[in-house]
Tab-separated table of C-alpha atoms in Angstrom:
chain	number	residue	atom	x	y	z
V	1	MET	CA	52.338	78.266	15.482
V	2	ILE	CA	48.819	79.615	15.902
V	3	ILE	CA	47.601	82.082	13.323
V	4	PRO	CA	44.299	83.639	12.184
V	5	LEU	CA	42.709	82.175	9.061
V	6	PHE	CA	41.217	83.814	6.011
V	7	PRO	CA	39.204	81.087	4.089
V	8	LEU	CA	38.629	82.144	0.414
V	9	SER	CA	37.768	80.459	-2.715
V	10	ILE	CA	41.087	81.579	-4.300
V	11	CYS	CA	44.417	79.857	-4.217
V	12	LEU	CA	47.603	81.589	-3.096
V	13	LEU	CA	50.866	79.659	-2.860
V	14	PRO	CA	54.391	80.472	-1.666
V	15	GLN	CA	55.916	83.474	-3.537
V	16	GLY	CA	52.550	84.312	-5.049
V	17	TYR	CA	50.991	87.690	-4.990
V	18	THR	CA	47.303	88.833	-4.826
V	19	GLN	CA	45.156	91.721	-3.684
V	20	LEU	CA	42.126	91.324	-1.288
V	21	ARG	CA	39.262	93.602	-0.349
V	22	ILE	CA	38.454	93.572	3.348
V	23	PHE	CA	35.021	94.472	4.600
V	24	GLU	CA	34.005	92.127	7.529
V	25	PRO	CA	35.003	93.303	11.009
V	26	ARG	CA	36.553	89.987	11.982
V	27	TYR	CA	38.878	90.219	8.839
V	28	LYS	CA	39.670	93.839	9.612
V	29	ARG	CA	40.783	92.637	13.089
V	30	LEU	CA	42.850	89.745	11.304
V	31	VAL	CA	44.628	92.530	9.289
V	32	SER	CA	45.295	94.617	12.330
V	33	GLU	CA	46.651	91.721	14.306
V	34	SER	CA	48.848	90.479	11.416
V	35	LEU	CA	50.315	93.985	10.815
V	36	LYS	CA	51.030	94.245	14.656
V	37	SER	CA	52.481	90.775	15.070
V	38	GLY	CA	54.488	90.565	11.835
V	39	VAL	CA	53.594	86.938	11.691
V	40	GLY	CA	51.016	87.172	9.006
V	41	PHE	CA	47.959	84.970	8.573
V	42	GLY	CA	46.803	81.856	6.945
V	43	LEU	CA	45.056	82.063	3.551
V	44	CYS	CA	43.131	78.760	3.176
V	45	MET	CA	41.252	77.601	0.033
V	46	LEU	CA	37.638	76.495	0.468
V	47	ALA	CA	36.489	73.158	-0.784
V	48	ASP	CA	34.166	73.044	-3.857
V	49	ASP	CA	31.150	73.268	-1.357
V	50	LYS	CA	32.408	76.907	-0.549
V	51	LYS	CA	32.040	76.135	3.192
V	52	THR	CA	34.701	73.497	4.213
V	53	ILE	CA	38.271	74.700	4.800
V	54	LEU	CA	40.862	72.524	3.105
V	55	PRO	CA	43.460	71.193	5.551
V	56	MET	CA	46.403	73.024	3.941
V	57	GLY	CA	46.939	76.702	3.455
V	58	THR	CA	49.678	79.388	2.901
V	59	LEU	CA	51.149	81.526	5.477
V	60	THR	CA	50.706	85.019	4.011
V	61	GLN	CA	52.275	88.398	4.683
V	62	ILE	CA	50.711	91.776	4.077
V	63	ILE	CA	53.075	93.770	1.985
V	64	ASP	CA	50.884	96.906	1.422
V	65	PHE	CA	47.448	98.291	2.278
V	66	GLU	CA	45.227	101.147	1.166
V	67	THR	CA	41.728	102.643	1.382
V	68	LEU	CA	39.948	101.822	-1.790
V	69	GLU	CA	37.592	104.155	-3.865
V	70	ASP	CA	34.493	102.433	-2.252
V	71	GLY	CA	35.915	103.055	1.232
V	72	LEU	CA	36.901	99.353	1.832
V	73	LEU	CA	40.301	98.288	3.055
V	74	GLY	CA	42.492	96.805	0.206
V	75	ILE	CA	45.505	94.715	1.104
V	76	SER	CA	48.381	93.377	-1.074
V	77	VAL	CA	49.670	89.932	0.176
V	78	GLN	CA	52.421	87.498	-0.743
V	79	GLY	CA	52.541	83.863	0.100
V	80	GLN	CA	55.382	82.744	2.340
V	81	LYS	CA	55.185	79.046	3.340
V	82	THR	CA	52.694	76.280	2.953
V	83	PHE	CA	51.233	74.710	6.197
V	84	ILE	CA	49.127	71.872	7.335
V	85	ILE	CA	46.230	72.623	9.864
V	86	ASP	CA	46.508	70.767	13.109
V	87	ASN	CA	43.416	72.061	14.781
V	88	VAL	CA	41.131	75.061	14.504
V	89	SER	CA	39.456	77.261	17.067
V	90	VAL	CA	36.785	79.992	16.496
V	91	ASP	CA	36.690	83.413	18.359
V	92	SER	CA	33.392	84.963	19.440
V	93	ASP	CA	33.086	87.056	16.262
V	94	GLY	CA	33.649	84.042	13.995
V	95	LEU	CA	37.385	84.670	13.232
V	96	LYS	CA	38.981	81.291	12.922
V	97	ARG	CA	42.438	80.451	14.243
V	98	ALA	CA	44.567	77.384	13.681
V	99	ASP	CA	47.519	75.662	15.125
V	100	VAL	CA	49.605	75.006	12.016
V	101	SER	CA	52.756	73.095	10.953
V	102	LEU	CA	54.836	74.665	8.263
V	103	ILE	CA	55.965	72.308	5.464
V	104	ASP	CA	58.653	72.511	2.881
V	105	CYS	CA	58.002	74.265	-0.417
V	106	TRP	CA	58.262	72.392	-3.723
V	107	PRO	CA	61.986	71.960	-4.694
V	108	ARG	CA	63.129	74.329	-7.442
V	109	ASP	CA	63.374	72.825	-10.945
V	110	ILE	CA	65.397	75.036	-13.330
V	111	ILE	CA	64.092	75.032	-16.964
V	112	GLU	CA	67.452	76.141	-18.486
V	113	PRO	CA	70.256	74.863	-16.232
V	114	GLN	CA	73.793	76.214	-16.328
V	115	THR	CA	75.891	75.013	-19.232
V	116	GLY	CA	76.971	71.371	-18.923
V	117	GLN	CA	74.166	70.361	-16.695
V	118	THR	CA	71.750	67.671	-17.983
V	119	GLY	CA	69.159	65.195	-16.921
V	120	VAL	CA	65.807	66.193	-18.173
V	121	SER	CA	64.732	65.404	-21.863
V	122	THR	CA	64.647	68.273	-24.383
V	123	ASP	CA	60.957	67.606	-25.143
V	124	ALA	CA	59.927	67.970	-21.463
V	125	ARG	CA	62.025	71.273	-21.176
V	126	ARG	CA	60.402	72.517	-24.379
V	127	LYS	CA	57.003	71.966	-22.738
V	128	ASP	CA	58.153	73.647	-19.497
V	129	LYS	CA	59.369	76.754	-21.569
V	130	ALA	CA	56.048	76.930	-23.209
V	131	LEU	CA	54.174	76.868	-19.951
V	132	SER	CA	56.462	79.571	-18.644
V	133	HIS	CA	56.183	81.773	-21.779
V	134	THR	CA	52.372	81.534	-21.789
V	135	LEU	CA	52.176	82.419	-18.105
V	136	LYS	CA	54.340	85.428	-18.663
V	137	GLN	CA	52.176	86.617	-21.667
V	138	ILE	CA	49.012	86.311	-19.430
V	139	LEU	CA	50.777	88.203	-16.459
V	140	GLN	CA	51.858	91.028	-18.755
V	141	GLN	CA	48.144	92.052	-18.846
V	142	TYR	CA	48.457	92.582	-15.060
V	143	PRO	CA	51.504	94.664	-14.694
V	144	GLN	CA	50.938	95.255	-10.990
V	145	HIS	CA	51.176	91.454	-10.399
V	146	LEU	CA	54.131	91.011	-12.852
V	147	ALA	CA	56.051	93.657	-10.995
V	148	HIS	CA	56.355	91.379	-7.975
V	149	TYR	CA	58.003	88.577	-9.894
V	150	SER	CA	61.480	88.455	-11.338
V	151	GLU	CA	62.697	87.127	-14.671
V	152	GLU	CA	64.486	84.394	-12.860
V	153	ASN	CA	61.196	83.090	-11.337
V	154	PHE	CA	60.031	82.120	-14.911
V	155	ASN	CA	62.974	79.803	-15.262
V	156	ASP	CA	61.779	77.629	-12.256
V	157	ILE	CA	59.039	75.273	-13.567
V	158	ALA	CA	57.966	74.546	-9.905
V	159	TRP	CA	57.277	78.270	-9.423
V	160	VAL	CA	55.568	78.577	-12.852
V	161	CYS	CA	53.225	75.660	-11.877
V	162	GLN	CA	52.375	77.380	-8.666
V	163	ARG	CA	51.519	80.595	-10.378
V	164	TRP	CA	49.302	78.596	-12.894
V	165	LEU	CA	47.491	76.796	-10.007
V	166	GLU	CA	46.612	80.256	-8.631
V	167	ILE	CA	44.894	81.523	-11.785
V	168	ILE	CA	43.661	78.370	-13.732
V	169	PRO	CA	39.958	77.393	-13.258
V	170	LEU	CA	40.421	74.017	-11.732
V	171	SER	CA	38.188	72.707	-8.963
V	172	SER	CA	39.409	73.095	-5.456
V	173	LYS	CA	39.698	69.300	-5.143
V	174	GLU	CA	42.047	69.269	-8.131
V	175	LYS	CA	44.076	72.172	-6.915
V	176	TYR	CA	44.311	70.551	-3.467
V	177	GLN	CA	45.698	67.262	-4.985
V	178	CYS	CA	48.431	69.225	-6.705
V	179	ILE	CA	49.366	71.385	-3.765
V	180	ASN	CA	49.433	68.391	-1.544
V	181	SER	CA	52.036	66.704	-3.588
V	182	HIS	CA	55.718	66.780	-2.606
V	183	ASP	CA	56.696	68.503	-5.841
V	184	HIS	CA	55.213	70.085	-8.990
V	185	GLN	CA	54.925	67.009	-11.194
V	186	LEU	CA	51.291	66.303	-10.717
V	187	ALA	CA	50.557	70.035	-11.221
V	188	LYS	CA	52.606	69.980	-14.522
V	189	SER	CA	50.708	66.968	-15.765
V	190	PHE	CA	47.323	68.672	-14.998
V	191	LEU	CA	48.531	71.801	-16.855
V	192	ALA	CA	49.930	69.867	-19.883
V	193	ASP	CA	46.411	68.403	-20.416
V	194	ILE	CA	44.726	71.712	-20.259
V	195	ILE	CA	47.189	74.222	-21.863
V	196	LYS	CA	48.240	73.174	-25.376
């Protein structure tokens, strides 16, 4: 699958939501192409040098757009699937495109399973609940973001860890290590060290 890339210093993961301001002509073209094709575009995190595109990104769909007060184009986007970049080409105006391979999302990990299901220690689940509760408190200050998430999402610690990675001030290298894992456990251990 070949998609246009939008490299940014932010992190957006599957099921995540964010808003972007578009002003460069090449990215206006990216938005136009993405809306016409319905395929979306790749949001890729930049390395800590703010130049190098990390080799993973998130296939992203535009869910809304508007003209902002300053006349710029504003878009609301939601992450769909993680991908690995196979190779990159550059259009004449500098817009990057990549041949990408989609990879599986982290498996769900329910904090409070149905009655009778066990397997995770009570202490670990208490910490998971605390991470979820603190995230919800933070997002309540951003009701437009919170409106895109359901109560059920906050009961999945894998989903909670992805939202934390989007907002917490870790280096790109640290975020990439977490994202590149096959599940949420590395992210959870990073978060446990930071959020008490």
